[in-house]
PDB file of C-alpha atoms in Angstrom:
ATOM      1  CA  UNK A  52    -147.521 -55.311 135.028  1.00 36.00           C
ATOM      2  CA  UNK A  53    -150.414 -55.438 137.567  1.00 38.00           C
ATOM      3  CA  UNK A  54    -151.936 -56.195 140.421  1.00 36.00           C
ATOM      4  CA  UNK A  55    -154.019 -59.269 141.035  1.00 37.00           C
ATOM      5  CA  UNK A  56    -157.222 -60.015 143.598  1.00 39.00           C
ATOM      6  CA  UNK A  57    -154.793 -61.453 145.603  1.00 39.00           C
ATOM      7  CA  UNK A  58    -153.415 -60.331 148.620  1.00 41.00           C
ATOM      8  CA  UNK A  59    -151.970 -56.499 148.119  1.00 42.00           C
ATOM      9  CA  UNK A  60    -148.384 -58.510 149.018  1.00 49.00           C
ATOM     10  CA  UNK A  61    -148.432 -60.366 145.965  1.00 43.00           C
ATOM     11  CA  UNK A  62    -147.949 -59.521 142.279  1.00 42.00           C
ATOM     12  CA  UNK A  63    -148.139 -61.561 138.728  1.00 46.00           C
ATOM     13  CA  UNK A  64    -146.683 -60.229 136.024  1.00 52.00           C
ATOM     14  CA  UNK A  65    -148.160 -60.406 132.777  1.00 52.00           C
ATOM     15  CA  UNK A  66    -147.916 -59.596 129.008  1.00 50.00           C
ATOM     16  CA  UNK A  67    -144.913 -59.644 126.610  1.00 54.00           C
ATOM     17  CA  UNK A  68    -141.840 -58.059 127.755  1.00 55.00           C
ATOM     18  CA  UNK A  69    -139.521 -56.251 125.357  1.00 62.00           C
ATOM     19  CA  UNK A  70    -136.528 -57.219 123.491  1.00 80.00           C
ATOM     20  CA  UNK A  71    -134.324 -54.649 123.882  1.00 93.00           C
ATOM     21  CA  UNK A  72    -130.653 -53.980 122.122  1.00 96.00           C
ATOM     22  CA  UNK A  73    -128.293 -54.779 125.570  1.00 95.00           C
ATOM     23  CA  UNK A  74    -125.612 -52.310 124.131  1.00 97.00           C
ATOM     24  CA  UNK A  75    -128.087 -49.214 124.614  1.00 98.00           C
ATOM     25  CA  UNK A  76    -130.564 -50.437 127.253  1.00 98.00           C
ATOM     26  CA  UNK A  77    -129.323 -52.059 130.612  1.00 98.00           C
ATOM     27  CA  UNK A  78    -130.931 -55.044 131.350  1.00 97.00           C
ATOM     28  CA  UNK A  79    -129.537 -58.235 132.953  1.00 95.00           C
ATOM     29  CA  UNK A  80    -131.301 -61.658 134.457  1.00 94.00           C
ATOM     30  CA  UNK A  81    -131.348 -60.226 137.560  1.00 96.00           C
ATOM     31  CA  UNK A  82    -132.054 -56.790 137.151  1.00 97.00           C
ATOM     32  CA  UNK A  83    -132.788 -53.470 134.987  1.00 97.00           C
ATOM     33  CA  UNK A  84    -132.828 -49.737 134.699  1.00 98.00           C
ATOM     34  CA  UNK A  85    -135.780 -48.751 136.519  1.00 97.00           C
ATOM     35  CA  UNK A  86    -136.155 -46.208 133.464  1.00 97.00           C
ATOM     36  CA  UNK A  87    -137.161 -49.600 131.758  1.00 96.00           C
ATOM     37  CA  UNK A  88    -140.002 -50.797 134.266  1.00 95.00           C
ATOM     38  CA  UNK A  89    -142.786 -49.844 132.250  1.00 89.00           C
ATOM     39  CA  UNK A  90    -141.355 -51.177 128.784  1.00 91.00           C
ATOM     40  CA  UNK A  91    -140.067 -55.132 130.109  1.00 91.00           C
ATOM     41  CA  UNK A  92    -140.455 -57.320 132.962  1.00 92.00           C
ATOM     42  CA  UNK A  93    -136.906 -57.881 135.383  1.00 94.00           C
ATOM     43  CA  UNK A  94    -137.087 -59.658 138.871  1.00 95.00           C
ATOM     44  CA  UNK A  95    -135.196 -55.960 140.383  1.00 96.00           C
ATOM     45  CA  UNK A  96    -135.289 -52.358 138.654  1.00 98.00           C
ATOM     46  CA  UNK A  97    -132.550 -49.820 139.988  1.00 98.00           C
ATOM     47  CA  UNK A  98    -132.685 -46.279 139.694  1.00 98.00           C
ATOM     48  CA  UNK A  99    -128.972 -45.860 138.204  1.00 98.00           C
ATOM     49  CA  UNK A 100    -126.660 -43.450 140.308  1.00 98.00           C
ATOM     50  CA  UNK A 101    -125.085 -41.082 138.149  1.00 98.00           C
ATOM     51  CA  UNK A 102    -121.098 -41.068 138.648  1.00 98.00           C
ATOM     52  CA  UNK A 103    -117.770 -39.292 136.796  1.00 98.00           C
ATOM     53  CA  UNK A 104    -115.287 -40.945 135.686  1.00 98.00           C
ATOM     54  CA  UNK A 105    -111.909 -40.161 137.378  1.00 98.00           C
ATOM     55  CA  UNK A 106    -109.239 -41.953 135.854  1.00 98.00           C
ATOM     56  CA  UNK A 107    -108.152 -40.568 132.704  1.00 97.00           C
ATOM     57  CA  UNK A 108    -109.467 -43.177 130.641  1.00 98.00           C
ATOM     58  CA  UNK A 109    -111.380 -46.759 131.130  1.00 98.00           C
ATOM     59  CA  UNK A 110    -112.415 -49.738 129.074  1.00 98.00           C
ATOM     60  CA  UNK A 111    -115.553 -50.646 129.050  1.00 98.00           C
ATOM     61  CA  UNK A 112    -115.708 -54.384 129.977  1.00 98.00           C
ATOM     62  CA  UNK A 113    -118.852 -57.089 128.429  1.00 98.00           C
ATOM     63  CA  UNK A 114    -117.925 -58.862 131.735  1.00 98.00           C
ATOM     64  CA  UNK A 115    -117.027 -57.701 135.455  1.00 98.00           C
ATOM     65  CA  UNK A 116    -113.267 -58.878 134.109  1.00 98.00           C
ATOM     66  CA  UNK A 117    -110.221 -57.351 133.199  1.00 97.00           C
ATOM     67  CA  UNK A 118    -110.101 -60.226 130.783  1.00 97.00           C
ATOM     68  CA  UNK A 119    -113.107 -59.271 129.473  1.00 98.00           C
ATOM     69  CA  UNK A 120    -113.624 -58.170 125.531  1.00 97.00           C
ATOM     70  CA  UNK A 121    -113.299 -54.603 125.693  1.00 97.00           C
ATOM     71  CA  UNK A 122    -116.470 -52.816 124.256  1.00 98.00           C
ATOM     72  CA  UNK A 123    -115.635 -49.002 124.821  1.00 98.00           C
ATOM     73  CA  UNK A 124    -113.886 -46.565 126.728  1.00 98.00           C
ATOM     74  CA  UNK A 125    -115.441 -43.789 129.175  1.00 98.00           C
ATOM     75  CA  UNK A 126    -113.052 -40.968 129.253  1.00 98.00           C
ATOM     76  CA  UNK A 127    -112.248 -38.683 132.041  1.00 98.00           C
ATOM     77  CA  UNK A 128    -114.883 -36.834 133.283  1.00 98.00           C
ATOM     78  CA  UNK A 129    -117.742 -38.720 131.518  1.00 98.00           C
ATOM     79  CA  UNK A 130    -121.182 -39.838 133.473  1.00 98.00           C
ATOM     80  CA  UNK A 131    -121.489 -43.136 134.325  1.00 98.00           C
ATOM     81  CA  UNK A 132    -124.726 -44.211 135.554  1.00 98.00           C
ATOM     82  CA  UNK A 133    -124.323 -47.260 138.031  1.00 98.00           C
ATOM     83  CA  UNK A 134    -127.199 -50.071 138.179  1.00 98.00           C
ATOM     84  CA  UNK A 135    -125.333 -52.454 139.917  1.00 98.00           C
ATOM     85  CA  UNK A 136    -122.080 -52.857 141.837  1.00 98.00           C
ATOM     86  CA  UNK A 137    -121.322 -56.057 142.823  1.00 95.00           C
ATOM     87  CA  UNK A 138    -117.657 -56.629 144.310  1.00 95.00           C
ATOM     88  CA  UNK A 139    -115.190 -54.186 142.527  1.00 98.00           C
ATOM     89  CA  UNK A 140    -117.226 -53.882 139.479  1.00 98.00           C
ATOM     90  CA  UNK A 141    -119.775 -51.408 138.405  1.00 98.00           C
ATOM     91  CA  UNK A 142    -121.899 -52.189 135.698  1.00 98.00           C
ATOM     92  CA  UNK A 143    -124.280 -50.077 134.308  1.00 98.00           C
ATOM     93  CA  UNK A 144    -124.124 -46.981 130.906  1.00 98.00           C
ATOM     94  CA  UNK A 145    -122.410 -44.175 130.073  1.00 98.00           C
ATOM     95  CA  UNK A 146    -124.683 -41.208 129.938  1.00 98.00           C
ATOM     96  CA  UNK A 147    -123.324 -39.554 126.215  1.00 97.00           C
ATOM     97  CA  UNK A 148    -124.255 -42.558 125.133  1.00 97.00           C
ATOM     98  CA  UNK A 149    -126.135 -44.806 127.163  1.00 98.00           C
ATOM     99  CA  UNK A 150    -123.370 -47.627 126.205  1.00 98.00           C
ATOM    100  CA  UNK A 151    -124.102 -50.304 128.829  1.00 98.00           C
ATOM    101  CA  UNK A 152    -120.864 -52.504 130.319  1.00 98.00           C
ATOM    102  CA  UNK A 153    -118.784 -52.871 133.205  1.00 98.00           C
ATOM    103  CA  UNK A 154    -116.070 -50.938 135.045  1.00 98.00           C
ATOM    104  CA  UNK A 155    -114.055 -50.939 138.033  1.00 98.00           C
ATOM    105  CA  UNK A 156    -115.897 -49.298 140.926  1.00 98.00           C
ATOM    106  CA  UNK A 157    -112.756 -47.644 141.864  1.00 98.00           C
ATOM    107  CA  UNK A 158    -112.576 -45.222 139.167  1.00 98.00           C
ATOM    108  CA  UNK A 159    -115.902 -43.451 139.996  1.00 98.00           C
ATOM    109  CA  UNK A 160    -116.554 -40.411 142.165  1.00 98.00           C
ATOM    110  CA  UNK A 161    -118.239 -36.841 142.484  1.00 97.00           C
ATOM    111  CA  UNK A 162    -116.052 -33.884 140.883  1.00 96.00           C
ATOM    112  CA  UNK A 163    -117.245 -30.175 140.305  1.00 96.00           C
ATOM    113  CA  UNK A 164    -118.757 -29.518 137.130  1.00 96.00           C
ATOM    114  CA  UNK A 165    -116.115 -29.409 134.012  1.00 98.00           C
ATOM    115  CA  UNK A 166    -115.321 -26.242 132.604  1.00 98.00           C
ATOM    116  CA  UNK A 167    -112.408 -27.081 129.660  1.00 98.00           C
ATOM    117  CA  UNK A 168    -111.344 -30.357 127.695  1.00 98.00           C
ATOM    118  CA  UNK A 169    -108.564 -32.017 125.997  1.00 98.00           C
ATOM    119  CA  UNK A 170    -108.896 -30.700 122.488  1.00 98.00           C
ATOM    120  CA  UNK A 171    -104.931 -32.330 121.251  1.00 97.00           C
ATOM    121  CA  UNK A 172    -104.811 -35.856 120.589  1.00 97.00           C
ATOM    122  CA  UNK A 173    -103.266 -36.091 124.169  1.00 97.00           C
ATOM    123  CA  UNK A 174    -102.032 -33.734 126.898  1.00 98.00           C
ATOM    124  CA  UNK A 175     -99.758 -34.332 129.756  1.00 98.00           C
ATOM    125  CA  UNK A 176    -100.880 -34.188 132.892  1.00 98.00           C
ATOM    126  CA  UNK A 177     -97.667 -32.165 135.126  1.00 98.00           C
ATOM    127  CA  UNK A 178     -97.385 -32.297 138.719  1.00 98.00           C
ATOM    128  CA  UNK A 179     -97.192 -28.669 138.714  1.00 98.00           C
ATOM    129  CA  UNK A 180     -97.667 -25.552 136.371  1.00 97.00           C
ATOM    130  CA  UNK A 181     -94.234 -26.132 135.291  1.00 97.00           C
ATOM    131  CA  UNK A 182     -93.521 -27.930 131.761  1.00 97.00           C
ATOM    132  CA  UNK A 183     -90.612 -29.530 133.710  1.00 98.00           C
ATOM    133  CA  UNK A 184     -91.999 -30.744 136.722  1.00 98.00           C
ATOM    134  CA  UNK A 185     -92.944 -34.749 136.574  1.00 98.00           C
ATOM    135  CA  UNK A 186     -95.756 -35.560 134.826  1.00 98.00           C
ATOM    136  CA  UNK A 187     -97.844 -37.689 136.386  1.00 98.00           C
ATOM    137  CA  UNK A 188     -99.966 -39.291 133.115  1.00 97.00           C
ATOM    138  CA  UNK A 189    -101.631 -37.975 129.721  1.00 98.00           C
ATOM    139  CA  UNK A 190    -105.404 -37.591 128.906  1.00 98.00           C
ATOM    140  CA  UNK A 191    -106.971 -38.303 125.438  1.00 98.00           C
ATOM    141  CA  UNK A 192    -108.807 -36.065 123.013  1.00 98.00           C
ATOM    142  CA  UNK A 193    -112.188 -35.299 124.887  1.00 98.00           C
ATOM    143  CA  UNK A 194    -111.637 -36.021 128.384  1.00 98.00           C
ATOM    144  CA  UNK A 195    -112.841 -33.343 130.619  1.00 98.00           C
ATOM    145  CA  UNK A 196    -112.267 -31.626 133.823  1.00 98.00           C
ATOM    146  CA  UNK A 197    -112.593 -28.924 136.001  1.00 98.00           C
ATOM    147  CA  UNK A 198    -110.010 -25.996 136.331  1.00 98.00           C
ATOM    148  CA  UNK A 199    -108.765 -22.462 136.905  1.00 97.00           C
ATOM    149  CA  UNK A 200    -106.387 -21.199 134.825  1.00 96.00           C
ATOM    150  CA  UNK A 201    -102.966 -20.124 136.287  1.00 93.00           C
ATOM    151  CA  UNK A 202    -100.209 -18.652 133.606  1.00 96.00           C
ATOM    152  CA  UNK A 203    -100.359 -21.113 130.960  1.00 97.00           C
ATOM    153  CA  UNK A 204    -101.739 -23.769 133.010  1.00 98.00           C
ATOM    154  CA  UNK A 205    -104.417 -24.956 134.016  1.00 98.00           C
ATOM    155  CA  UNK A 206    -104.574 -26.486 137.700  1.00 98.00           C
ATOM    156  CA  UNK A 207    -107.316 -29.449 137.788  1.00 97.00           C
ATOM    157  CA  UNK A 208    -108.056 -31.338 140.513  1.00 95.00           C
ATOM    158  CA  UNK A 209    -105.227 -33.830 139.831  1.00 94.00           C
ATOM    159  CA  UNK A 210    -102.714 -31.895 138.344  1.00 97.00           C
ATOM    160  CA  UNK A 211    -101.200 -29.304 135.531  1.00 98.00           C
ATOM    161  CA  UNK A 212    -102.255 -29.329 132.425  1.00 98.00           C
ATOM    162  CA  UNK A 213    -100.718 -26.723 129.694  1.00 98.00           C
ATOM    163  CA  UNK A 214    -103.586 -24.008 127.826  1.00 98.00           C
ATOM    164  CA  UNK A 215    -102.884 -24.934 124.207  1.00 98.00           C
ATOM    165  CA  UNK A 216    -103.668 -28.723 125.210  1.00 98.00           C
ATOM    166  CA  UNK A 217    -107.048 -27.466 126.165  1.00 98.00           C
ATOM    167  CA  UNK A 218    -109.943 -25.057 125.712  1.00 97.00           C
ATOM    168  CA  UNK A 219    -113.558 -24.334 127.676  1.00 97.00           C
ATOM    169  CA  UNK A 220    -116.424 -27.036 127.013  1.00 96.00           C
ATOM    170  CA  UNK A 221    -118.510 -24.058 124.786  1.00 93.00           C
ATOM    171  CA  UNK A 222    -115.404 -23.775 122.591  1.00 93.00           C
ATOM    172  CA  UNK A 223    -116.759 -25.768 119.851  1.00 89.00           C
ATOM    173  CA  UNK A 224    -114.703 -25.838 116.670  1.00 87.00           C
ATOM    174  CA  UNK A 225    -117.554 -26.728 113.300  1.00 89.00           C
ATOM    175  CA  UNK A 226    -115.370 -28.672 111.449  1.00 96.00           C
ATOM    176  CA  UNK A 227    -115.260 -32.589 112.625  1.00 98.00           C
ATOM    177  CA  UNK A 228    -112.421 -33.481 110.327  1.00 98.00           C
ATOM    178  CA  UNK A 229    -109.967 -31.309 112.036  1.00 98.00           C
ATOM    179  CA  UNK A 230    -110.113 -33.275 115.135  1.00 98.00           C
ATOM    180  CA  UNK A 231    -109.908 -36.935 113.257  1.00 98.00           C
ATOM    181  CA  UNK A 232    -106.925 -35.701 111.185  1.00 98.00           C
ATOM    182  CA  UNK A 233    -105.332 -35.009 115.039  1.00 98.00           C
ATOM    183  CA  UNK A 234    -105.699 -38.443 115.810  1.00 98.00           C
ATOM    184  CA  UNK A 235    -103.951 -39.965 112.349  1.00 98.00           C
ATOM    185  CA  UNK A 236    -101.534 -42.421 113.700  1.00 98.00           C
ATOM    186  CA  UNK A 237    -103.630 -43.393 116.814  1.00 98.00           C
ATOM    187  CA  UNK A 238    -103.169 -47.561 116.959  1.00 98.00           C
ATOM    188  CA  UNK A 239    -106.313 -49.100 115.991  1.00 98.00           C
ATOM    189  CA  UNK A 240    -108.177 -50.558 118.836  1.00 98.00           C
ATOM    190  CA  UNK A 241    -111.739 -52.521 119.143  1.00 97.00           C
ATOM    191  CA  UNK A 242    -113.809 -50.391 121.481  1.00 98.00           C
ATOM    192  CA  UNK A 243    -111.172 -47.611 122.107  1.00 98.00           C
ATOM    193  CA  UNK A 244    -112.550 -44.096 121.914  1.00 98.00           C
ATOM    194  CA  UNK A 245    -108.769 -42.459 121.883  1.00 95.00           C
ATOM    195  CA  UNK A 246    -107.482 -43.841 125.261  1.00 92.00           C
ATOM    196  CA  UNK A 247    -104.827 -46.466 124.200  1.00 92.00           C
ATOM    197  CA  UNK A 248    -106.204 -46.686 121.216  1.00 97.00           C
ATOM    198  CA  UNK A 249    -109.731 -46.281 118.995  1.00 98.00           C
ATOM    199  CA  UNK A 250    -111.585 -48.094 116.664  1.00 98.00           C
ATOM    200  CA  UNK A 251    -113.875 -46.821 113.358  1.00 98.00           C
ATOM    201  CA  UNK A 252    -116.918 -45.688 115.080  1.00 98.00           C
ATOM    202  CA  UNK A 253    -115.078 -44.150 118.205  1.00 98.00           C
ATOM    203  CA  UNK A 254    -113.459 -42.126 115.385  1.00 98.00           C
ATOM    204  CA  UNK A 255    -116.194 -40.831 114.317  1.00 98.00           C
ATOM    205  CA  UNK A 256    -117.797 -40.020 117.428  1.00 98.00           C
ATOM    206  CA  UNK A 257    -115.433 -38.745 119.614  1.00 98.00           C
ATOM    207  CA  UNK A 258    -114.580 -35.940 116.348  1.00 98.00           C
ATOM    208  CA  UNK A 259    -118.266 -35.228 116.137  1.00 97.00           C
ATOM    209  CA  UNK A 260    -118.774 -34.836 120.220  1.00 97.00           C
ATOM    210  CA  UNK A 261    -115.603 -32.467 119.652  1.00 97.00           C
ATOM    211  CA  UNK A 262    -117.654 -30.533 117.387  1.00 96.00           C
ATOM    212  CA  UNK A 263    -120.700 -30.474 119.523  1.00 95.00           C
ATOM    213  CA  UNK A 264    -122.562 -33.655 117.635  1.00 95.00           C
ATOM    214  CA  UNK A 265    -123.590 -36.256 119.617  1.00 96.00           C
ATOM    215  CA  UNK A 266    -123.323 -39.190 117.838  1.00 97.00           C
ATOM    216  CA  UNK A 267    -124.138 -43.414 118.694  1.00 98.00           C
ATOM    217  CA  UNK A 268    -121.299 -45.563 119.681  1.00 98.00           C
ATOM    218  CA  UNK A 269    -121.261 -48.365 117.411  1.00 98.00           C
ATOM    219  CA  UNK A 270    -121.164 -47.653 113.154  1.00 97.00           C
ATOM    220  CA  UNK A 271    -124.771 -49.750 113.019  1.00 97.00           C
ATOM    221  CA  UNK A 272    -125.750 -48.025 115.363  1.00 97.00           C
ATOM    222  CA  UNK A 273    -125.028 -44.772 113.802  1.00 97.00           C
ATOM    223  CA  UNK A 274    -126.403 -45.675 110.328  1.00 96.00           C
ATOM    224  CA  UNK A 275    -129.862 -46.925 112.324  1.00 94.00           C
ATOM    225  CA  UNK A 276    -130.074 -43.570 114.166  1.00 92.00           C
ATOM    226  CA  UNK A 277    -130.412 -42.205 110.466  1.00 81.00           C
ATOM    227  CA  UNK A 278    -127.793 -39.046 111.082  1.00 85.00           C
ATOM    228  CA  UNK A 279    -127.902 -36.021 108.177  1.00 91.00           C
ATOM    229  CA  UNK A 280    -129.466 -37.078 104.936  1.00 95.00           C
ATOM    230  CA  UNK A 281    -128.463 -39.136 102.310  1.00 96.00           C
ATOM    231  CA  UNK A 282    -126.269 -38.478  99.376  1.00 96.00           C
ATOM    232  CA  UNK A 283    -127.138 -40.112  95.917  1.00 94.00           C
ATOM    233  CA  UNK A 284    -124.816 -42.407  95.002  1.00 89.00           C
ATOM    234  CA  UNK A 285    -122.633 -40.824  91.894  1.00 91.00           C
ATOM    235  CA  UNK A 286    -123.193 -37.217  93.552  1.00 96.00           C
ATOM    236  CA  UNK A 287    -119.892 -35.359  94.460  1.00 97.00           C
ATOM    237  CA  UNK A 288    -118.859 -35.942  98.200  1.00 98.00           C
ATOM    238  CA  UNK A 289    -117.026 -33.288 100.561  1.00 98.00           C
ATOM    239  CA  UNK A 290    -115.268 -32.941 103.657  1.00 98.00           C
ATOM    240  CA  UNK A 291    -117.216 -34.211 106.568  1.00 98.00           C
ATOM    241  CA  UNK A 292    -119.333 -36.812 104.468  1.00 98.00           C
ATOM    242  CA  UNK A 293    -119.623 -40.347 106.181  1.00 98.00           C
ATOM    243  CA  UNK A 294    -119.303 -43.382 104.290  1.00 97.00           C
ATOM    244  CA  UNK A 295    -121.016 -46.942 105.720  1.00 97.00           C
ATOM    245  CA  UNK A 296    -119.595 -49.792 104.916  1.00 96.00           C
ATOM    246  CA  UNK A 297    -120.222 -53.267 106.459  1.00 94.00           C
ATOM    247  CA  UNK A 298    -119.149 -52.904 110.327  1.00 95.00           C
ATOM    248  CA  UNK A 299    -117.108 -49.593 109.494  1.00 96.00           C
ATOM    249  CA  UNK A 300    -117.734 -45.891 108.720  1.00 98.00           C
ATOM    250  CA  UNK A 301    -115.128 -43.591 107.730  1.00 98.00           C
ATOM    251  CA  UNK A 302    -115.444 -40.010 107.121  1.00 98.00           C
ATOM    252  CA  UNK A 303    -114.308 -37.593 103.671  1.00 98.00           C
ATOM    253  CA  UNK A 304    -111.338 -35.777 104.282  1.00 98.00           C
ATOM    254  CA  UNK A 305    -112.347 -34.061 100.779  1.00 98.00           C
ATOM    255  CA  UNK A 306    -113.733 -35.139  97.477  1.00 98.00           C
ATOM    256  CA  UNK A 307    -111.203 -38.228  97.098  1.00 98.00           C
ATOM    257  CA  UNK A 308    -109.760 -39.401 100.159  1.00 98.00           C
ATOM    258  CA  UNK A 309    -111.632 -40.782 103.406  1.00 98.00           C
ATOM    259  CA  UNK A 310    -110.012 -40.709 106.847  1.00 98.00           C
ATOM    260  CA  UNK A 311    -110.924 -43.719 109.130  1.00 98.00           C
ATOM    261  CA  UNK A 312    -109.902 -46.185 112.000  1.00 98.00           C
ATOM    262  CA  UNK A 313    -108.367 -48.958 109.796  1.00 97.00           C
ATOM    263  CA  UNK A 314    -108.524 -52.564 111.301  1.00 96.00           C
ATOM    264  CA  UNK A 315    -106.466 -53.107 108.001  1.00 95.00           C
ATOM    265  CA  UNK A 316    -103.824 -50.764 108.869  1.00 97.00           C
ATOM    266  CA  UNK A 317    -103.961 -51.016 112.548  1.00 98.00           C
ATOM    267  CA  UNK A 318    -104.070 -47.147 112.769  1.00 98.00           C
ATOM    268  CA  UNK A 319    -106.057 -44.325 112.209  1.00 98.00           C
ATOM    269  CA  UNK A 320    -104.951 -43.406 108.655  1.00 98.00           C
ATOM    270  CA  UNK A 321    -106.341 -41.357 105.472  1.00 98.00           C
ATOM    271  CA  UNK A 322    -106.808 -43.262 102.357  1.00 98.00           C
ATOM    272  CA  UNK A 323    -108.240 -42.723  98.881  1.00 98.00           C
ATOM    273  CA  UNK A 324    -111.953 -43.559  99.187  1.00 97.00           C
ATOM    274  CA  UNK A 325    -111.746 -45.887  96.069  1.00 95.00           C
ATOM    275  CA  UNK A 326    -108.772 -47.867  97.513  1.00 96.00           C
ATOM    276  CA  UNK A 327    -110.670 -48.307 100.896  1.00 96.00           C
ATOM    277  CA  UNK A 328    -114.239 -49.330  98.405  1.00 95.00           C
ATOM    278  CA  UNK A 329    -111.927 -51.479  96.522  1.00 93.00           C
ATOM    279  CA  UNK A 330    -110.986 -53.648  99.642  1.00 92.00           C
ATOM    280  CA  UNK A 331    -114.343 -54.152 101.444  1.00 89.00           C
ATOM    281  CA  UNK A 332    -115.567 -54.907  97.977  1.00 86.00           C
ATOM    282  CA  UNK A 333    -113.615 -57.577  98.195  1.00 77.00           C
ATOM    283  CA  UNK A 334    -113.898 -58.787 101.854  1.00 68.00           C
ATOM    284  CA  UNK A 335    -117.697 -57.417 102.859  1.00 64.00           C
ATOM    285  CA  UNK A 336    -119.557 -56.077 100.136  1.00 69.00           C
ATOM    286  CA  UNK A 337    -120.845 -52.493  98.965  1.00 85.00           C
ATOM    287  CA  UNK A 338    -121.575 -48.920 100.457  1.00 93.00           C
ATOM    288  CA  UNK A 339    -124.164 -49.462 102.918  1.00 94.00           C
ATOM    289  CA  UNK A 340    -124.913 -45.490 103.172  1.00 95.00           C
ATOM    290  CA  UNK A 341    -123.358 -41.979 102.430  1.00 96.00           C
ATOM    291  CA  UNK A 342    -125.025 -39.545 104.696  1.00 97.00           C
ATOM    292  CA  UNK A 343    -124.237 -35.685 104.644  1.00 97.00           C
ATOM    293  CA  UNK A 344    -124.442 -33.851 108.274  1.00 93.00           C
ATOM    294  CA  UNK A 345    -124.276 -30.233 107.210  1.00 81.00           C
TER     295      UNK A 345
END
């Protein structure tokens, strides 16, 4: 982009703009991240307004709908960045990451810093530091908040929730697995990342955030970003191994068995490996990849 010998008022721009993946980079007709000026050409550029998440879970939208396909989930206290708000909808990414969609305006605000997180598969939220007084809703594995303990409560901004649902955001357990095999019996969802419900590669991240690895959102997505190293096929696999497959990942619960977001079983569930390889030989085709973390 620059400058002509016309008047200072007026700009061409020229060259080949971008093509950019619109799940990671936001970019409309009408308007970008400004981040993206320099890399493709949009009539407006917006320098995104960082927001949290308030509600204890959202879908991410495709379109400023309810109706919408639902592409993710941002979970209680996660950054949204805003690039756009145009009636009740925001659209723009969530900062972990940088999934770009739409959400209700409503559920954004300013909060203090978290300190602690949900660390169950889901904690009620109680009206007061009392396991008896109403609760007033849950939150999913990984949302996050700020709060002072109290007993064996802790009092967030919103409400009560109990100590052993919770721990501090540097209390980060190593082991991935342990936090997937929490969430066995969670419904299987398309773009859910553990509110109502999760799909394969929300799985996988949200027990890898949980563990203090940032992972992609999508399974392509994490196979592209080229995660660990490989593991040659016929070696032995272990706990923690993940295991591409056509528009899926699961991850080893140990040498034989595999622990995944089934769209098969409509639930997150733990399977023999070869029964799962058997199937998608069948529907999709072979192992894409078998990458080792640690």
């Amino acid at each position: 982009m620059g400058a002509t010998d016309s008047p200072p008022d007026r700009f061409i721009l020229s060259g080949r703009s971008a093509r950019l993946d619109p799940r990671i980079y936001a970019v409309r007709g009408d308007i970008a991240d400004l981040a993206l000026a320099g890399v493709l050409f949009a009539p407006h550029y917006a320098r995104p307004l960082p927001r949290i998440c308030l509600a204890p879970y959202q879908t991410l939208h495709a379109q400023p709908s309810a109706a919408a396909a639902a592409i993710s989930q941002v979970l209680r206290g996660e950054q949204f960045a805003i690039v756009d708000i145009s009636g009740d909808w925001a659209w723009g990414y969530t900062l972990h990451d940088h999934y770009v969609g739409y959400v209700p305006a409503g559920i954004l605000g300013e909060e203090a810093p978290a300190s602690h997180r949900i660390v169950q598969r889901s904690a009620l939220i109680f009206a007061a530091a009392d396991a008896r007084s109403p609760v007033l809703g849950t939150l999913p594995m990984g949302a996050r908040f700020p709060a002072a303990q109290h007993g064996d409560f802790l009092e967030m901004p919103d409400g009560h929730v109990h100590i052993r649902h919770a721990a501090p955001l540097d209390d980060v357990a190593a082991d991935p697995v342990a936090f997937a095999e929490k969430l066995v019996g969670t419904p299987y969802y398309w773009g859910g990342r553990g509110g109502d419900g999760i799909d394969c590669s929300g799985l996988v991240q949200i027990a890898h955030g949980m563990a203090g690895i940032a992972l992609p959102r999508d399974s392509d997505l994490q196979l592209a970003a080229a995660i660990g190293r490989d593991i040659p096929a016929g070696d032995p696999l272990r706990r923690g191994d993940l295991i591409f497959l056509p528009g899926h990942v699961a991850m080893m619960v140990d040498a034989e068995n595999a622990i995944h977001a089934s769209g098969h079983a409509m639930t997150v569930t733990i399977e023999p490996l070869a029964t799962l390889l058997a199937r998608f030989a069948q529907e999709d085709g072979a192992v894409l990849a078998q990458r080792r973390l640690s």
